[in-house]
Coordinates of C-alpha atoms in Angstrom, one line a residue:
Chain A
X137 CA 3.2 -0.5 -25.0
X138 CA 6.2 0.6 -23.3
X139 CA 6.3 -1.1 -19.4
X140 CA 7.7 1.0 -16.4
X141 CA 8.4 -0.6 -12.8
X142 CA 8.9 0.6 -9.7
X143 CA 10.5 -0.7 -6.8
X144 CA 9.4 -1.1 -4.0
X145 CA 6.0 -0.4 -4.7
X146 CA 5.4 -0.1 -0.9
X147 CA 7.8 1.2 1.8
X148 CA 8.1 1.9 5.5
X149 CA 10.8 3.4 6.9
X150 CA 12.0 5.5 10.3
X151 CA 11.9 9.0 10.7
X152 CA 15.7 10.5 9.9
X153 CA 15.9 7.3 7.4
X154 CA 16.9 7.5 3.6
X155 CA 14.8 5.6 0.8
X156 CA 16.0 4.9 -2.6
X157 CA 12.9 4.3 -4.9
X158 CA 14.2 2.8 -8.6
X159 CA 12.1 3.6 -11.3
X160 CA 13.2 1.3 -14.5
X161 CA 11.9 0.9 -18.5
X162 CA 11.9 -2.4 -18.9
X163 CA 11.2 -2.5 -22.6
X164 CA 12.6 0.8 -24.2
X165 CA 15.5 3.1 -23.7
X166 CA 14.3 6.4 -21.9
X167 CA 16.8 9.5 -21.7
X168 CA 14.2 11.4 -19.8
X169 CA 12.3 10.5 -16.9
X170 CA 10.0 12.5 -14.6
X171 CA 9.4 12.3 -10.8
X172 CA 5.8 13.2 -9.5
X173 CA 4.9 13.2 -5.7
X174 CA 1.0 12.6 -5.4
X175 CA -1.2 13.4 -2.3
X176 CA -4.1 11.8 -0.6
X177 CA -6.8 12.8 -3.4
X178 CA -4.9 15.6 -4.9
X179 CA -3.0 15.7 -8.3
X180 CA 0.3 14.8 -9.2
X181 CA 3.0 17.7 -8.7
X182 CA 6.0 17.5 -10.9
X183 CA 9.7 16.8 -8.5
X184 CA 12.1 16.7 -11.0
X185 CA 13.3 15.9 -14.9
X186 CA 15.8 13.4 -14.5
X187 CA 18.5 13.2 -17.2
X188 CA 20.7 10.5 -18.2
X189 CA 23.9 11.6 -17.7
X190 CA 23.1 14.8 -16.0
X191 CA 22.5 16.8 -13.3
X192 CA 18.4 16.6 -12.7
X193 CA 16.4 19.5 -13.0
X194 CA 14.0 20.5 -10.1
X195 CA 10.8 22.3 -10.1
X196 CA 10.2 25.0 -7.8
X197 CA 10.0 24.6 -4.2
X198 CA 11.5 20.9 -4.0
X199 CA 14.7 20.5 -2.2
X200 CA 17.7 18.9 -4.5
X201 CA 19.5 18.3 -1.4
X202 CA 16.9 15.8 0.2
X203 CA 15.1 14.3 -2.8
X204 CA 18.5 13.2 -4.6
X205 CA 17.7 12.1 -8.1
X206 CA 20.2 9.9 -10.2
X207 CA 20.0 8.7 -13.8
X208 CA 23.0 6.6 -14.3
X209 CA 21.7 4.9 -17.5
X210 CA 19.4 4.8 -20.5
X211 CA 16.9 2.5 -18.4
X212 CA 17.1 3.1 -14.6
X213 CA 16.3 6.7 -12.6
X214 CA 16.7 6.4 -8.6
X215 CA 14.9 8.9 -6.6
X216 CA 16.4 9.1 -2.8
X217 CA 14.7 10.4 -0.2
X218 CA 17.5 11.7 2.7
X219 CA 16.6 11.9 6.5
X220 CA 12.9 11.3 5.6
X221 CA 10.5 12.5 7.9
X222 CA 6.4 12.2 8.5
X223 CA 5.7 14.9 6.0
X224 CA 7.7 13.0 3.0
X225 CA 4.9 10.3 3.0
X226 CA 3.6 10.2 -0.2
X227 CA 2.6 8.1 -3.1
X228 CA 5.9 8.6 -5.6
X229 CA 5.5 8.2 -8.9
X230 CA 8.0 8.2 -12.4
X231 CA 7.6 8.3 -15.9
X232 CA 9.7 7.9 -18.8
X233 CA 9.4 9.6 -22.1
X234 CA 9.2 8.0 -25.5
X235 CA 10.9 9.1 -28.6
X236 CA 7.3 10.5 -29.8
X237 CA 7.3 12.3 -26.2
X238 CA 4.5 10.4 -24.8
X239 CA 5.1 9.7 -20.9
X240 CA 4.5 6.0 -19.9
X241 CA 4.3 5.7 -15.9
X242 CA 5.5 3.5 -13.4
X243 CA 3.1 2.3 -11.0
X244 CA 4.1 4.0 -8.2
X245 CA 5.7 3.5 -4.7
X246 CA 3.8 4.2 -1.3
X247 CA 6.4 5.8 1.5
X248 CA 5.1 5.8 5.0
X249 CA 7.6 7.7 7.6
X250 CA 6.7 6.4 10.9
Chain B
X219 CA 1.3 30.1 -16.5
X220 CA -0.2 26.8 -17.8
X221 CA -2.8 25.3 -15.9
X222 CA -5.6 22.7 -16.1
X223 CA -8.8 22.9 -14.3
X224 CA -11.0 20.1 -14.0
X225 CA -14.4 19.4 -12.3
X226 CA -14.1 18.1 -8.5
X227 CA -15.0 15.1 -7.8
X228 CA -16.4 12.4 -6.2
X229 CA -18.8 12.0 -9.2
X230 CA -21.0 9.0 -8.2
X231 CA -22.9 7.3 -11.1
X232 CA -25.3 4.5 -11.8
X233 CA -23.8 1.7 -14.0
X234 CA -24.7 2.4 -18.1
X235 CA -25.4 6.4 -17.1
X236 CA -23.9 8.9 -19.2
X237 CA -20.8 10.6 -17.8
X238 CA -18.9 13.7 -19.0
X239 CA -15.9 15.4 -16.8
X240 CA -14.9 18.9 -17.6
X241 CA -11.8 20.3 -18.3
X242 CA -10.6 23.6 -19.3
X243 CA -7.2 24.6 -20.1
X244 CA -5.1 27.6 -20.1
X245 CA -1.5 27.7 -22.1
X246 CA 1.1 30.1 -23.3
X247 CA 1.0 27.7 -27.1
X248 CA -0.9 25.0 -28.6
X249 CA -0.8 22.3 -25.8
X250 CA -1.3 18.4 -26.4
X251 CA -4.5 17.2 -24.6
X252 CA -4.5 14.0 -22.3
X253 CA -6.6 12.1 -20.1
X254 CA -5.0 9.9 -18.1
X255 CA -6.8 7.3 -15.5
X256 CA -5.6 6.0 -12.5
X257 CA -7.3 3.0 -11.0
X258 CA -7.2 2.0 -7.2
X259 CA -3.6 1.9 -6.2
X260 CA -2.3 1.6 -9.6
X261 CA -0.1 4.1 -11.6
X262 CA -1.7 6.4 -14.2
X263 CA -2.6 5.2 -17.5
X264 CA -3.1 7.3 -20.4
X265 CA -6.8 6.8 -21.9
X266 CA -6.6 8.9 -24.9
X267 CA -4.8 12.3 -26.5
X268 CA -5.6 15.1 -28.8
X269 CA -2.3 16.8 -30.2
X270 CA -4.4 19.6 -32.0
X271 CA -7.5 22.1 -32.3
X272 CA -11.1 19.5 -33.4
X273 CA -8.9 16.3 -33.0
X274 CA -11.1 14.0 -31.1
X275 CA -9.7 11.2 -28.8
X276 CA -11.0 8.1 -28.3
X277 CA -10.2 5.1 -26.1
X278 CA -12.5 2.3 -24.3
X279 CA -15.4 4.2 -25.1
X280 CA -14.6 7.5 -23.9
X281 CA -14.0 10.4 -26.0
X282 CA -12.5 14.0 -25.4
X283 CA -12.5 16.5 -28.8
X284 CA -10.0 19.3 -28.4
X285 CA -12.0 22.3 -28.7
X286 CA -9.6 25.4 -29.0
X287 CA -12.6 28.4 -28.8
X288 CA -13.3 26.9 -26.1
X289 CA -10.5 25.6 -24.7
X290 CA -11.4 22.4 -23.3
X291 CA -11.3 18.8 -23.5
X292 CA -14.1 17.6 -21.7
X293 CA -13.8 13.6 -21.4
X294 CA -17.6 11.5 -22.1
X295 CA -18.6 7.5 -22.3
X296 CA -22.0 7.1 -22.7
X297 CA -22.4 4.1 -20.7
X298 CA -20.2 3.3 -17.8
X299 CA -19.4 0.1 -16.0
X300 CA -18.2 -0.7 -12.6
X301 CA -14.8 -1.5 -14.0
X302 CA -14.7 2.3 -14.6
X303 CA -14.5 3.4 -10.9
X304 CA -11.2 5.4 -10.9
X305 CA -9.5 8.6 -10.8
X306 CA -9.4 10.4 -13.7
X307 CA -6.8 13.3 -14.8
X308 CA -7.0 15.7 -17.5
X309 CA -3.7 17.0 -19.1
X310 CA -1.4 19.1 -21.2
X311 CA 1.9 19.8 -22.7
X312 CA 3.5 22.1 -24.9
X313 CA 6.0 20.3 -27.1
X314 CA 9.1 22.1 -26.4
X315 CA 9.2 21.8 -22.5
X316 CA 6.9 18.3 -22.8
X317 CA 6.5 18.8 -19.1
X318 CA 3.0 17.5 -18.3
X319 CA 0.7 19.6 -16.4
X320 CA -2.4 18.0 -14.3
X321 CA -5.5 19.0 -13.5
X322 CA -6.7 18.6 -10.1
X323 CA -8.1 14.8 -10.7
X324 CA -11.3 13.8 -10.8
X325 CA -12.8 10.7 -8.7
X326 CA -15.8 8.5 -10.2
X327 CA -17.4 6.1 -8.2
X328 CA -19.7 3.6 -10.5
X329 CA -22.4 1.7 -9.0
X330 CA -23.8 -1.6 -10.0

């Protein structure tokens, strides 16, 4: 099946910090990608739909301005996290989309803000 | 708006027990069904999918059959192992968004 990576799969950074979390297909071509923030034993909530070659698209509530999402190419999305603070720990996770628009997902990355 | 409502957890089982999780949907069209499973500190993985109305899905022993009266897609193995301990989310989309829409997760603890 199709393989998605993450790096770093563990991070921990300073308060007022950024992170840049990659999220790459490694074995397919994805022109949409999806960014998912997931609490301590809660669901995943849906961040963004990241584009290639466009602007991203943000859900409701998230700020564009501090979660900076880039999709320069058919295999690699970036999500940045700017001036991260305490609250912004989370487990992040992506996912790419198939041409039969199934959703593979990248194992995630853990971001502590100390 | 679309939403997905699935049993709380932490569902704690004996190993070979029956298990069923329930999940009950609500969308605008005709949704695709998942269940996804994420095991300790791992990504999610999807387990199995129904795309319409008395399609059944069927993965590693589990099953889920898309019941549209009823709207659900409530996710059963009839004998679990230890290997099964994870978290497991039910899911939808509706084709033209394909934004995927989780339930709340449900943990399962199996004991030997």
């Amino acid at each position: 099946g199709a393989v998605v990576s993450q790096h770093p799969s563990r991070v921990i950074c300073k308060s007022g910090t950024s992170v840049k979390i990659e999220c790459r297909s490694l074995d397919f071509q994805a022109t949409t990608m999806f960014w998912y923030r997931q609490f301590p034993k809660k669901s995943l909530m849906l961040m963004a739909t990241s584009n290639e070659g466009s602007k991203a698209t943000y859900e409701q509530g998230v700020e564009k301005d501090k979660f900076l999402i880039n999709h320069a190419s058919l295999t690699l999305s970036t999500l940045t996290v700017t001036s991260a603070h305490p609250e912004d720990s989370s487990f992040y996770i992506c996912s790419a989309r198939v041409a039969s628009n199934e959703q593979f997902f990248g194992p995630g990355t853990r971001l502590t803000v100390l | 708006g679309d939403s997905v409502t699935q049993m709380e957890g932490p569902v704690t089982l004996s190993e070979e027990a029956f298990l069923t999780i329930n999940c009950t949907y609500t969308a605008t069209g005709y949704p695709s069904l998942f269940w996804y499973v994420q095991y300790p500190g791992e990504g999610l993985q999807l387990l199995l999918k129904a795309t319409k109305a008395d399609d059944k899905g069927s993965n590693k022993g589990f099953e889920a059959t898309y019941r549209k009266e009823t709207t659900s897609f409530h996710l059963e193995k009839g004998s679990v192992q230890v290997s099964d301990s994870a978290v497991y989310f039910c899911a939808l989309n509706l084709a033209a968004g394909n934004k995927l829409t989780f339930g709340g997760g449900t943990r399962v603890l199996v004991k030997p």
